[in-house]
């Protein structure tokens, strides 16, 4: 065997070994993670997407009546009344804030005290600390708005390219809501209430939180698990990015400004060089 042949053989072996090393963890991760959630249609997806106010209000109702018993939400209560979100009336936001008891202080005597909540307060957590939550529930539940924003899935080449381009179906960033929607549908084994098809490892501390008819809607929307999942996933995504609509509007204005500026620079340059040529 010549040196050149030996080099090619070793190179091929190294390449195969490298691909195997990459593929094996990926395969193990895929097996551990479970199936990739199906993409859903969200009103806020894409460069022109906006939040559905009624859906956000229904999603907050789901969170308040069900999810808030275990999951905290790190946003100020007043955010619910601001433009771009559920846009609850001011008196409703104040009444909601006052329904919570907030520990404040110290007072003049150096003591902590309880008071009614104010719109500027953050939603109080259901447990005083993660350790207390883990003791009560077996594991400390996460802030699901963080999951809605941070959860990602690799689509591989060339699909991930289209996810970043401003084309139909592109610029897709709603993998977190897809995951939450799928997670709420993932309780597929009646004999094992903690088995979930989409949770990593398939064993989740949270039992099935929602069933058909559990939360009553007053706007005539079907009270089904599928609708609950879409509404609460939308609300949690809004909670993770309440300024999404404002950000998109600013982005469009910046792009329009840059296009106009580029056009002016082009015609200015063309006029200058045409004068030089003559």
Backbone as JSON, one array per atom type, in Angstrom:
{
  "sequence": "XXXXXXXXXXXXXXXXXXXXXXXXXXXXXXXXXXXXXXXXXXXXXXXXXXXXXXXXXXXXXXXXXXXXXXXXXXXXXXXXXXXXXXXXXXXXXXXXXXXXXXXXXXXXXXXXXXXXXXXXXXXXXXXXXXXXXXXXXXXXXXXXXXXXXXXXXXXXXXXXXXXXXXXXXXXXXXXXXXXXXXXXXXXXXXXXXXXXXXXXXXXXXXXXXXXXXXXXXXXXXXXXXXXXXXXXXXXXXXXXXXXXXXXXXXXXXXXXXXXXXXXXXXXXXXXXXXXXXX",
  "N": [[0.86, -1.2, 0.0], [0.65, 2.12, -0.97], [1.9, 5.32, 0.26], [0.17, 7.39, -0.39], [-2.25, 6.04, -0.86], [-2.66, 4.96, 1.68], [-3.02, 7.29, 3.15], [-5.44, 8.27, 2.09], [-7.15, 6.21, 2.86], [-7.02, 6.34, 5.68], [-8.02, 8.89, 6.01], [-10.66, 8.58, 5.07], [-11.6, 6.75, 6.94], [-11.45, 8.29, 9.26], [-13.32, 10.25, 8.64], [-15.69, 8.74, 8.51], [-15.77, 7.83, 11.14], [-16.05, 10.27, 12.42], [-18.59, 11.11, 11.5], [-20.13, 9.07, 12.58], [-19.74, 9.55, 15.28], [-21.01, 11.96, 15.52], [-23.58, 11.35, 14.66], [-24.45, 9.36, 16.41], [-24.85, 10.51, 19.1], [-26.86, 12.27, 18.26], [-28.83, 10.51, 17.41], [-29.34, 9.2, 19.81], [-30.23, 11.38, 21.29], [-32.52, 12.02, 19.84], [-34.05, 9.76, 20.3], [-34.37, 9.99, 23.02], [-35.64, 12.47, 23.29], [-38.05, 12.18, 21.94], [-40.79, 12.37, 19.53], [-40.73, 14.99, 17.04], [-42.59, 17.92, 17.57], [-45.59, 18.66, 15.76], [-45.91, 21.31, 13.45], [-47.88, 24.12, 14.15], [-50.54, 26.41, 13.28], [-50.12, 29.71, 13.92], [-51.3, 32.88, 14.88], [-49.46, 34.84, 15.34], [-47.19, 34.19, 13.99], [-44.48, 34.53, 11.64], [-43.36, 37.39, 9.62], [-45.46, 39.21, 9.49], [-47.17, 38.6, 11.49], [-49.54, 38.85, 14.21], [-50.74, 39.11, 17.59], [-53.67, 37.41, 18.74], [-56.11, 38.99, 20.41], [-58.4, 38.03, 21.82], [-57.74, 35.35, 22.04], [-55.45, 35.47, 23.64], [-56.59, 36.39, 26.01], [-58.23, 34.22, 26.66], [-56.22, 32.34, 26.97], [-54.87, 33.37, 29.2], [-56.85, 32.97, 31.09], [-56.84, 30.18, 31.24], [-54.24, 29.83, 32.23], [-54.45, 31.16, 34.74], [-56.49, 29.76, 36.11], [-55.66, 27.12, 36.1], [-52.83, 26.53, 35.43], [-51.38, 28.3, 37.09], [-51.41, 27.25, 39.6], [-49.2, 25.71, 39.93], [-47.11, 26.62, 38.26], [-44.98, 29.41, 38.01], [-45.07, 32.85, 36.86], [-43.18, 35.24, 35.47], [-43.85, 38.13, 35.09], [-44.92, 41.58, 35.2], [-48.1, 42.39, 36.62], [-49.48, 44.47, 35.48], [-48.85, 44.32, 32.8], [-50.77, 42.9, 31.46], [-52.69, 44.71, 30.7], [-51.54, 46.36, 28.86], [-50.89, 47.75, 25.55], [-50.8, 45.49, 22.77], [-51.03, 43.08, 24.03], [-53.15, 40.93, 26.03], [-54.75, 43.07, 26.68], [-56.48, 43.86, 28.84], [-59.12, 45.63, 30.53], [-58.42, 48.59, 32.51], [-59.57, 48.72, 35.1], [-60.12, 46.06, 35.52], [-57.58, 44.95, 35.57], [-56.56, 46.17, 37.89], [-58.31, 45.09, 39.81], [-57.66, 42.4, 39.55], [-54.97, 42.43, 40.37], [-55.3, 43.23, 43.04], [-56.43, 40.98, 44.09], [-54.43, 39.31, 44.79], [-52.12, 38.46, 47.39], [-49.42, 40.17, 48.59], [-46.19, 39.91, 49.88], [-44.49, 42.32, 51.64], [-42.17, 44.94, 52.62], [-39.26, 45.76, 54.65], [-41.32, 47.31, 57.26], [-41.65, 50.35, 59.22], [-41.05, 49.34, 61.66], [-39.36, 47.33, 61.1], [-40.44, 44.97, 60.28], [-41.76, 42.43, 58.1], [-44.65, 42.52, 56.01], [-48.02, 41.77, 54.9], [-49.84, 42.75, 52.0], [-52.44, 43.96, 49.77], [-52.15, 43.23, 46.28], [-50.63, 45.25, 43.69], [-50.94, 46.73, 40.38], [-48.34, 47.1, 39.45], [-46.89, 45.1, 40.64], [-45.25, 41.89, 40.38], [-46.57, 38.75, 39.23], [-47.31, 36.72, 41.93], [-45.36, 33.89, 42.95], [-46.41, 30.4, 43.06], [-45.17, 28.93, 45.02], [-42.89, 29.44, 47.75], [-40.19, 29.06, 47.14], [-37.96, 27.23, 44.88], [-37.24, 24.81, 46.12], [-39.31, 24.25, 47.92], [-41.35, 23.88, 46.08], [-40.42, 21.61, 44.73], [-40.5, 19.76, 46.8], [-43.23, 19.56, 47.27], [-44.28, 18.79, 44.79], [-42.61, 16.99, 43.59], [-40.87, 17.81, 41.64], [-39.51, 20.97, 40.72], [-41.66, 23.07, 39.05], [-41.18, 24.6, 35.85], [-41.02, 28.04, 34.68], [-43.25, 28.42, 32.26], [-43.37, 30.27, 30.23], [-40.77, 30.83, 29.63], [-40.0, 28.42, 28.52], [-41.61, 28.49, 26.27], [-40.32, 30.41, 24.78], [-37.64, 29.56, 24.58], [-37.49, 26.91, 23.74], [-36.28, 24.79, 21.22], [-35.95, 23.12, 18.04], [-34.0, 21.1, 15.92], [-34.07, 21.22, 12.46], [-32.52, 20.39, 10.41], [-30.52, 20.27, 7.36], [-31.93, 20.97, 4.12], [-33.82, 22.44, 5.43], [-33.61, 24.15, 7.62], [-32.63, 26.46, 6.55], [-34.74, 27.66, 5.15], [-36.3, 28.3, 7.31], [-35.2, 30.62, 8.21], [-35.55, 32.49, 6.27], [-37.38, 35.17, 4.62], [-39.8, 33.92, 3.38], [-42.78, 32.21, 2.17], [-43.93, 30.31, 4.84], [-41.5, 30.54, 6.03], [-39.07, 32.12, 8.28], [-39.69, 31.06, 10.78], [-40.32, 30.91, 14.14], [-41.7, 29.77, 16.15], [-41.37, 27.44, 17.69], [-41.42, 26.85, 20.38], [-44.17, 27.34, 21.32], [-45.29, 25.29, 19.74], [-44.2, 23.06, 20.99], [-45.31, 23.22, 23.59], [-48.02, 22.96, 22.99], [-47.98, 20.36, 21.88], [-47.03, 18.94, 24.1], [-49.18, 19.09, 25.9], [-50.91, 17.45, 24.63], [-49.65, 15.09, 24.8], [-50.11, 13.03, 26.65], [-50.53, 9.93, 26.48], [-50.94, 7.43, 27.54], [-53.15, 5.82, 29.42], [-52.78, 4.13, 31.59], [-50.48, 5.02, 32.71], [-50.13, 7.89, 34.09], [-48.09, 9.75, 34.1], [-46.61, 9.51, 31.84], [-45.38, 10.91, 28.91], [-45.43, 11.64, 25.54], [-43.89, 13.64, 24.36], [-42.2, 14.75, 26.21], [-38.84, 15.02, 27.37], [-37.32, 11.93, 27.85], [-39.75, 10.9, 28.46], [-41.03, 10.69, 30.92], [-42.82, 12.59, 33.02], [-43.22, 14.88, 35.71], [-45.58, 16.22, 36.06], [-48.97, 15.5, 36.07], [-51.68, 14.89, 33.72], [-52.84, 17.99, 32.87], [-55.07, 19.24, 31.72], [-58.36, 18.72, 30.49], [-61.13, 18.05, 28.28], [-63.71, 20.44, 28.6], [-62.96, 21.42, 31.09], [-62.32, 24.08, 31.72], [-64.36, 26.87, 31.57], [-65.4, 28.72, 28.81], [-66.49, 31.98, 28.02], [-67.04, 33.19, 25.66], [-68.1, 31.64, 23.71], [-66.29, 29.98, 22.46], [-65.14, 26.7, 21.66], [-64.84, 24.48, 24.39], [-62.44, 22.68, 24.55], [-59.72, 20.31, 24.81], [-57.88, 20.64, 22.75], [-58.32, 23.31, 21.98], [-57.78, 24.61, 24.4], [-55.04, 24.04, 24.62], [-53.94, 25.43, 22.44], [-54.65, 28.05, 23.1], [-53.44, 28.58, 25.64], [-50.77, 28.12, 25.02], [-50.32, 30.17, 23.2], [-50.71, 32.39, 24.88], [-48.59, 32.04, 26.71], [-46.43, 32.33, 25.03], [-46.76, 34.98, 24.29], [-46.3, 36.11, 26.85], [-43.62, 35.62, 27.04], [-42.6, 37.28, 25.13], [-43.77, 40.1, 25.09], [-43.58, 42.45, 23.6], [-43.61, 41.86, 20.93], [-45.18, 42.65, 18.64], [-44.66, 45.38, 18.52], [-41.92, 45.29, 18.09], [-41.83, 44.15, 15.53], [-43.1, 46.15, 14.03], [-41.26, 48.25, 14.3], [-39.11, 47.05, 13.04], [-40.04, 46.89, 10.36], [-40.19, 49.62, 9.76], [-37.51, 50.35, 9.94], [-36.44, 48.78, 7.88], [-37.78, 49.92, 5.69], [-36.75, 52.51, 5.81], [-34.02, 51.97, 5.31], [-34.16, 50.95, 2.7], [-35.12, 53.18, 1.28], [-33.0, 54.94, 1.8], [-30.91, 53.53, 0.57], [-31.78, 53.7, -2.09], [-31.66, 56.51, -2.53], [-28.92, 56.94, -2.19], [-27.95, 55.46, -4.31], [-28.99, 56.81, -6.6], [-27.84, 59.32, -6.16], [-25.13, 58.72, -6.32], [-25.07, 57.88, -8.97], [-25.73, 60.23, -10.32], [-23.59, 61.9, -9.64], [-21.36, 60.53, -10.75], [-22.13, 60.53, -13.4], [-21.83, 63.21, -14.03], [-19.05, 63.49, -13.75], [-18.19, 61.88, -15.8], [-18.84, 63.37, -18.0]],
  "CA": [[0.0, 0.0, 0.0], [1.45, 3.34, -1.06], [1.61, 6.33, 1.28], [-1.0, 8.14, -0.83], [-3.43, 5.2, -0.61], [-2.84, 4.87, 3.12], [-3.57, 8.58, 3.6], [-6.85, 8.32, 1.7], [-7.88, 5.25, 3.69], [-7.12, 6.88, 7.03], [-8.93, 10.03, 5.96], [-12.02, 8.07, 4.95], [-11.95, 6.15, 8.23], [-11.67, 9.39, 10.2], [-14.58, 10.89, 8.29], [-16.77, 7.84, 8.94], [-15.8, 7.85, 12.6], [-16.61, 11.55, 12.83], [-20.02, 11.09, 11.24], [-20.74, 8.17, 13.56], [-19.72, 10.22, 16.58], [-22.04, 13.0, 15.51], [-24.91, 10.76, 14.48], [-24.87, 8.56, 17.56], [-25.52, 11.36, 20.09], [-28.1, 12.8, 17.69], [-29.83, 9.44, 17.44], [-29.72, 8.99, 21.21], [-31.03, 12.53, 21.71], [-33.84, 11.91, 19.21], [-34.79, 8.72, 21.0], [-34.68, 10.49, 24.35], [-36.54, 13.61, 23.2], [-39.35, 11.81, 21.41], [-41.08, 12.92, 18.21], [-40.75, 16.44, 16.87], [-43.96, 18.41, 17.52], [-46.1, 19.14, 14.49], [-46.06, 22.76, 13.39], [-49.25, 24.61, 14.21], [-50.76, 27.72, 12.69], [-50.22, 30.72, 14.96], [-51.57, 34.21, 14.31], [-48.3, 35.7, 15.55], [-46.05, 33.65, 13.25], [-44.07, 35.23, 10.44], [-43.05, 38.82, 9.76], [-46.67, 40.02, 9.57], [-48.04, 38.02, 12.51], [-49.94, 39.63, 15.38], [-51.45, 38.33, 18.6], [-55.13, 37.42, 18.78], [-56.42, 39.47, 21.75], [-59.34, 37.13, 22.48], [-57.02, 34.12, 22.36], [-54.59, 35.75, 24.78], [-57.45, 36.46, 27.19], [-58.6, 32.84, 27.01], [-55.01, 31.68, 27.46], [-54.63, 33.81, 30.56], [-57.85, 32.29, 31.93], [-56.31, 28.82, 31.46], [-53.1, 29.92, 33.14], [-54.86, 31.56, 36.08], [-57.33, 28.76, 36.77], [-55.04, 25.79, 36.12], [-51.36, 26.49, 35.44], [-50.78, 29.1, 38.16], [-51.33, 26.46, 40.84], [-47.87, 25.1, 40.02], [-46.1, 27.34, 37.48], [-44.91, 30.85, 38.19], [-45.03, 33.67, 35.65], [-42.38, 36.39, 35.88], [-44.17, 39.38, 34.39], [-45.77, 42.45, 36.02], [-49.54, 42.22, 36.37], [-49.94, 45.57, 34.61], [-48.59, 43.97, 31.4], [-52.0, 42.37, 30.87], [-53.5, 45.8, 30.19], [-50.79, 47.19, 27.94], [-51.12, 47.45, 24.13], [-50.05, 44.37, 22.21], [-51.27, 41.86, 24.79], [-54.58, 40.68, 26.24], [-55.4, 44.39, 26.74], [-57.59, 43.87, 29.79], [-59.45, 46.98, 31.01], [-57.63, 49.01, 33.66], [-60.21, 48.33, 36.36], [-59.98, 44.61, 35.67], [-56.19, 44.7, 35.97], [-56.44, 46.57, 39.29], [-59.02, 44.1, 40.62], [-56.86, 41.18, 39.52], [-53.79, 42.65, 41.22], [-55.73, 43.29, 44.44], [-56.83, 39.64, 44.53], [-53.22, 38.62, 45.27], [-51.5, 38.96, 48.62], [-48.0, 40.38, 48.35], [-45.39, 40.16, 51.08], [-43.72, 43.54, 51.42], [-41.47, 45.4, 53.8], [-39.77, 45.91, 56.03], [-41.97, 48.56, 57.63], [-40.87, 51.2, 60.13], [-40.61, 48.51, 62.8], [-38.45, 46.3, 60.62], [-41.17, 43.72, 60.05], [-42.41, 42.2, 56.81], [-46.1, 42.54, 56.15], [-48.8, 41.41, 53.71], [-50.7, 43.81, 51.48], [-53.03, 43.62, 48.47], [-51.28, 43.47, 45.15], [-50.82, 46.41, 42.82], [-50.61, 46.37, 39.0], [-46.89, 47.11, 39.23], [-46.31, 43.89, 41.21], [-45.17, 40.69, 39.57], [-47.43, 37.67, 39.68], [-46.63, 35.98, 43.0], [-45.17, 32.47, 42.63], [-47.25, 29.52, 43.87], [-44.37, 28.39, 46.12], [-41.91, 30.46, 48.17], [-38.89, 28.81, 46.53], [-37.96, 25.98, 44.11], [-37.14, 23.64, 46.99], [-40.66, 23.98, 48.42], [-42.11, 23.35, 44.95], [-39.96, 20.25, 44.48], [-40.99, 18.92, 47.9], [-44.68, 19.37, 47.12], [-44.69, 18.23, 43.49], [-41.64, 16.02, 43.08], [-39.91, 18.59, 40.84], [-39.91, 22.37, 40.64], [-42.16, 23.36, 37.71], [-40.53, 25.77, 35.24], [-41.81, 29.13, 34.12], [-43.49, 27.92, 30.92], [-43.12, 31.3, 29.24], [-39.37, 30.65, 29.23], [-40.01, 27.27, 27.62], [-42.23, 28.94, 25.02], [-39.35, 31.21, 24.03], [-36.33, 28.96, 24.42], [-37.51, 25.55, 23.19], [-35.91, 24.75, 19.81], [-35.74, 21.82, 17.41], [-33.2, 21.17, 14.71], [-34.78, 20.68, 11.3], [-31.56, 19.85, 9.47], [-30.34, 20.9, 6.05], [-31.86, 22.42, 3.94], [-35.03, 23.05, 5.97], [-33.33, 25.24, 8.56], [-32.39, 27.68, 5.77], [-36.03, 28.28, 4.89], [-36.82, 28.84, 8.57], [-34.6, 31.93, 8.46], [-35.78, 33.38, 5.13], [-38.73, 35.76, 4.53], [-40.55, 33.25, 2.32], [-43.94, 31.52, 2.75], [-43.54, 29.25, 5.75], [-40.18, 30.81, 6.59], [-38.95, 32.97, 9.47], [-40.51, 30.39, 11.78], [-39.69, 30.94, 15.45], [-42.72, 29.38, 17.13], [-41.16, 26.05, 18.09], [-41.83, 26.74, 21.78], [-45.61, 27.07, 21.38], [-45.54, 23.96, 19.18], [-43.84, 22.08, 22.01], [-46.3, 23.26, 24.67], [-49.24, 22.37, 22.43], [-47.77, 18.91, 21.78], [-46.89, 18.4, 25.44], [-50.51, 18.95, 26.5], [-51.55, 16.34, 23.93], [-48.75, 13.94, 24.83], [-50.45, 12.02, 27.66], [-51.13, 8.92, 25.61], [-51.08, 6.14, 28.22], [-54.05, 5.95, 30.57], [-52.27, 3.36, 32.71], [-49.32, 5.74, 33.26], [-50.49, 9.32, 33.96], [-46.9, 10.6, 34.0], [-45.92, 9.24, 30.58], [-45.7, 11.92, 27.91], [-44.7, 11.33, 24.32], [-43.02, 14.74, 23.92], [-41.3, 15.18, 27.27], [-37.58, 14.29, 27.33], [-37.34, 10.75, 28.7], [-41.15, 10.46, 28.48], [-41.58, 10.65, 32.28], [-43.0, 13.96, 33.45], [-43.77, 14.93, 37.06], [-46.92, 16.79, 36.01], [-50.02, 14.7, 35.47], [-52.42, 15.58, 32.66], [-53.44, 19.15, 33.54], [-56.27, 19.75, 31.07], [-59.26, 17.8, 29.78], [-62.26, 18.74, 27.67], [-64.74, 20.98, 29.48], [-62.44, 21.75, 32.41], [-62.39, 25.53, 31.89], [-65.51, 27.39, 30.82], [-65.22, 29.92, 28.03], [-67.72, 32.77, 27.97], [-67.19, 33.81, 24.35], [-68.61, 30.66, 22.76], [-65.22, 29.14, 21.92], [-65.25, 25.32, 22.16], [-64.04, 24.18, 25.58], [-61.81, 21.4, 24.27], [-58.3, 20.25, 25.1], [-57.15, 21.21, 21.62], [-58.44, 24.77, 22.05], [-57.04, 25.02, 25.59], [-53.61, 23.96, 24.34], [-53.58, 26.53, 21.54], [-54.81, 29.34, 23.78], [-52.44, 28.78, 26.69], [-49.46, 28.21, 24.36], [-50.24, 31.53, 22.66], [-50.54, 33.31, 26.0], [-47.25, 31.88, 27.26], [-45.48, 32.93, 24.09], [-46.86, 36.43, 24.48], [-45.64, 36.45, 28.11], [-42.18, 35.58, 26.82], [-42.24, 38.39, 24.24], [-44.94, 40.98, 25.01], [-43.37, 43.56, 22.67], [-43.38, 41.29, 19.6], [-45.8, 43.46, 17.59], [-43.89, 46.63, 18.45], [-40.62, 44.97, 17.46], [-42.03, 43.95, 14.09], [-43.37, 47.46, 13.42], [-39.98, 48.98, 14.23], [-38.32, 46.39, 12.01], [-40.52, 47.31, 9.04], [-39.81, 51.02, 9.55], [-36.07, 50.37, 9.7], [-36.21, 48.25, 6.54], [-38.24, 50.92, 4.73], [-35.76, 53.59, 5.83], [-32.8, 51.51, 4.65], [-34.43, 50.85, 1.26], [-35.15, 54.54, 0.74], [-31.63, 55.45, 1.87], [-30.13, 52.87, -0.48], [-32.18, 54.28, -3.37], [-31.12, 57.86, -2.63], [-27.47, 56.84, -2.38], [-27.7, 54.96, -5.67], [-29.22, 57.87, -7.58], [-26.85, 60.36, -5.92], [-23.87, 58.25, -6.89], [-25.23, 57.84, -10.42], [-25.68, 61.61, -10.83], [-22.23, 62.41, -9.46], [-20.45, 59.91, -11.72], [-22.48, 60.94, -14.74], [-21.21, 64.52, -14.21], [-17.62, 63.29, -13.91], [-17.95, 61.27, -17.11], [-18.97, 64.39, -19.03]],
  "C": [[0.89, 1.25, 0.0], [1.04, 4.32, 0.04], [0.35, 7.11, 0.92], [-2.29, 7.37, -0.57], [-3.73, 5.1, 0.87], [-3.45, 6.15, 3.67], [-5.06, 8.69, 3.29], [-7.69, 7.41, 2.58], [-8.08, 5.77, 5.1], [-8.07, 8.07, 7.07], [-10.37, 9.61, 5.89], [-12.49, 7.48, 6.28], [-12.25, 7.23, 9.27], [-13.0, 10.08, 9.93], [-15.76, 10.06, 8.75], [-16.91, 7.86, 10.45], [-16.41, 9.16, 13.11], [-18.1, 11.61, 12.63], [-20.74, 10.2, 12.24], [-20.8, 8.83, 14.93], [-20.77, 11.29, 16.66], [-23.42, 12.39, 15.48], [-25.38, 10.02, 15.71], [-25.5, 9.41, 18.65], [-26.83, 11.93, 19.57], [-29.2, 11.77, 17.74], [-30.31, 9.19, 18.86], [-30.6, 10.13, 21.7], [-32.43, 12.44, 21.13], [-34.69, 10.89, 19.93], [-35.23, 9.19, 22.38], [-35.73, 11.59, 24.31], [-37.94, 13.2, 22.74], [-39.59, 12.47, 20.08], [-41.05, 14.44, 18.2], [-42.19, 16.92, 16.78], [-44.35, 18.89, 16.13], [-46.26, 20.65, 14.53], [-47.54, 23.14, 13.34], [-49.34, 25.97, 13.51], [-51.01, 28.73, 13.82], [-50.43, 32.09, 14.31], [-50.35, 35.11, 14.39], [-47.06, 35.22, 14.81], [-45.73, 34.52, 12.05], [-43.87, 36.72, 10.65], [-44.29, 39.71, 9.91], [-47.61, 39.54, 10.68], [-48.34, 38.97, 13.65], [-50.68, 38.7, 16.35], [-52.96, 38.48, 18.45], [-55.53, 37.79, 20.21], [-57.35, 38.51, 22.5], [-58.65, 35.84, 22.88], [-56.11, 34.31, 23.56], [-55.41, 35.82, 26.07], [-57.89, 35.07, 27.63], [-57.39, 32.1, 27.57], [-54.66, 32.08, 28.87], [-55.62, 33.15, 31.52], [-57.39, 30.86, 32.25], [-55.16, 28.88, 32.46], [-53.56, 30.19, 34.56], [-55.61, 30.45, 36.81], [-56.64, 27.41, 36.93], [-53.52, 25.89, 36.35], [-50.75, 27.21, 36.63], [-50.72, 28.37, 39.49], [-49.95, 25.85, 41.03], [-46.79, 25.96, 39.37], [-46.15, 28.84, 37.77], [-44.83, 31.55, 36.85], [-44.36, 34.98, 36.02], [-42.64, 37.6, 35.0], [-44.99, 40.25, 35.34], [-47.23, 42.28, 35.65], [-50.05, 43.28, 35.4], [-49.76, 45.26, 33.13], [-49.85, 43.48, 30.7], [-52.87, 43.47, 30.26], [-52.8, 46.65, 29.15], [-51.08, 46.81, 26.49], [-50.24, 46.3, 23.65], [-50.25, 43.06, 22.94], [-52.74, 41.56, 24.93], [-55.41, 41.96, 26.32], [-56.65, 44.37, 27.62], [-57.87, 45.3, 30.22], [-58.69, 47.31, 32.3], [-58.25, 48.59, 34.98], [-60.11, 46.83, 36.6], [-58.57, 44.24, 36.1], [-55.99, 45.05, 37.44], [-57.12, 45.56, 40.21], [-58.25, 42.79, 40.68], [-55.66, 41.31, 40.44], [-54.18, 42.61, 42.69], [-56.14, 41.92, 44.97], [-55.64, 38.82, 45.05], [-52.73, 39.27, 46.56], [-49.99, 39.0, 48.42], [-47.29, 40.63, 49.68], [-44.44, 41.32, 50.8], [-42.98, 43.9, 52.7], [-39.97, 45.49, 53.59], [-40.43, 47.26, 56.25], [-41.1, 49.33, 58.61], [-40.35, 50.42, 61.33], [-39.66, 47.41, 62.38], [-39.12, 44.98, 60.33], [-41.7, 43.65, 58.62], [-43.91, 42.16, 57.02], [-46.76, 42.16, 54.82], [-49.68, 42.59, 53.31], [-51.35, 43.32, 50.19], [-52.09, 43.99, 47.33], [-51.63, 44.75, 44.41], [-50.44, 46.02, 41.4], [-49.11, 46.33, 38.71], [-46.2, 45.87, 39.8], [-46.21, 42.78, 40.17], [-46.16, 39.65, 40.1], [-46.7, 36.89, 40.78], [-46.49, 34.51, 42.64], [-46.05, 31.6, 43.54], [-46.52, 28.91, 45.06], [-43.3, 29.41, 46.49], [-40.55, 30.29, 47.53], [-38.94, 27.48, 45.77], [-37.92, 24.72, 44.97], [-38.51, 23.25, 47.54], [-41.52, 23.39, 47.31], [-41.73, 21.91, 44.67], [-40.44, 19.29, 45.56], [-42.46, 18.58, 47.72], [-45.04, 18.58, 45.87], [-43.74, 17.18, 42.94], [-40.57, 16.67, 42.21], [-40.42, 20.01, 40.76], [-40.39, 22.69, 39.23], [-41.49, 24.6, 37.13], [-41.54, 26.86, 34.91], [-42.02, 28.78, 32.64], [-43.34, 28.99, 29.85], [-41.68, 31.25, 28.76], [-39.25, 29.48, 28.27], [-40.56, 27.67, 26.26], [-41.24, 29.71, 24.15], [-38.1, 30.43, 23.68], [-36.34, 27.6, 23.73], [-37.26, 25.57, 21.69], [-35.78, 23.3, 19.34], [-34.92, 22.02, 16.15], [-33.97, 20.51, 13.57], [-33.82, 20.1, 10.28], [-31.53, 20.59, 8.14], [-31.25, 20.23, 5.02], [-33.01, 23.17, 4.62], [-34.73, 24.24, 6.87], [-33.04, 26.55, 7.83], [-33.7, 28.41, 5.52], [-36.64, 28.89, 6.15], [-36.31, 30.24, 8.84], [-34.91, 32.94, 7.35], [-37.2, 33.94, 5.13], [-39.51, 35.22, 3.34], [-41.77, 32.59, 2.96], [-43.52, 30.33, 3.6], [-42.2, 29.47, 6.42], [-40.25, 31.73, 7.79], [-39.77, 32.38, 10.63], [-39.76, 30.3, 13.1], [-40.59, 30.37, 16.55], [-42.59, 27.91, 17.54], [-41.56, 25.82, 19.54], [-43.31, 26.51, 21.93], [-45.98, 25.71, 20.8], [-45.28, 22.88, 20.23], [-44.88, 22.05, 23.13], [-47.61, 22.64, 24.22], [-49.12, 20.85, 22.38], [-47.7, 18.27, 23.16], [-48.25, 18.16, 26.09], [-51.32, 17.85, 25.82], [-50.78, 15.02, 24.1], [-49.04, 12.88, 25.86], [-51.25, 10.91, 26.98], [-51.35, 7.56, 26.29], [-51.93, 6.33, 29.48], [-53.51, 5.23, 31.8], [-51.06, 4.02, 33.37], [-49.56, 7.24, 33.09], [-49.29, 10.25, 33.84], [-46.06, 10.3, 32.75], [-46.37, 10.26, 29.54], [-44.81, 11.71, 26.69], [-43.66, 12.39, 23.97], [-42.07, 15.23, 25.0], [-40.01, 14.38, 27.2], [-37.56, 13.13, 28.33], [-38.72, 10.18, 28.9], [-41.77, 10.38, 29.87], [-41.61, 12.07, 32.83], [-43.67, 13.97, 34.82], [-45.22, 15.41, 37.07], [-47.89, 15.8, 35.36], [-50.77, 15.51, 34.43], [-53.18, 16.75, 33.25], [-54.78, 19.59, 32.98], [-57.05, 18.64, 30.37], [-60.42, 18.62, 29.21], [-63.26, 19.22, 28.74], [-64.26, 21.43, 30.83], [-62.56, 23.24, 32.73], [-63.51, 26.06, 31.0], [-65.14, 28.68, 30.11], [-66.55, 30.66, 27.93], [-67.96, 33.41, 26.6], [-67.68, 32.83, 23.29], [-67.55, 29.78, 22.12], [-65.33, 27.73, 22.49], [-64.31, 25.05, 23.33], [-63.43, 22.79, 25.44], [-60.32, 21.47, 24.62], [-57.5, 20.89, 23.98], [-57.17, 22.74, 21.67], [-57.68, 25.31, 23.27], [-55.54, 25.09, 25.29], [-53.16, 25.11, 23.45], [-53.63, 27.87, 22.28], [-53.72, 29.58, 24.82], [-51.03, 28.85, 26.1], [-49.26, 29.6, 23.77], [-50.0, 32.54, 23.77], [-49.12, 33.24, 26.56], [-46.2, 32.45, 26.32], [-45.54, 34.45, 24.17], [-46.14, 36.86, 25.76], [-44.13, 36.44, 27.96], [-41.7, 36.73, 25.94], [-43.43, 39.32, 24.07], [-44.8, 42.14, 24.03], [-43.17, 43.08, 21.24], [-43.94, 42.18, 18.49], [-45.05, 44.78, 17.42], [-42.55, 46.4, 17.76], [-40.77, 44.81, 15.96], [-42.31, 45.28, 13.39], [-42.09, 48.27, 13.27], [-39.1, 48.38, 13.14], [-38.73, 46.8, 10.6], [-40.11, 48.75, 8.75], [-38.31, 51.13, 9.24], [-35.78, 49.87, 8.29], [-36.64, 49.26, 5.47], [-37.24, 52.07, 4.65], [-34.49, 53.19, 5.08], [-32.98, 51.4, 3.15], [-34.44, 52.22, 0.61], [-33.75, 55.15, 0.72], [-30.76, 54.84, 0.78], [-30.47, 53.44, -1.84], [-31.61, 55.67, -3.57], [-29.61, 57.84, -2.88], [-27.13, 56.39, -3.79], [-27.86, 56.08, -6.7], [-28.25, 59.04, -7.41], [-25.51, 59.99, -6.56], [-23.93, 58.27, -8.42], [-25.11, 59.24, -11.01], [-24.27, 62.19, -10.75], [-21.31, 61.86, -10.53], [-20.83, 60.26, -13.15], [-21.9, 62.32, -15.05], [-19.71, 64.42, -14.42], [-17.3, 62.78, -15.31], [-18.01, 62.33, -18.22], [-18.02, 65.55, -18.77]]
}
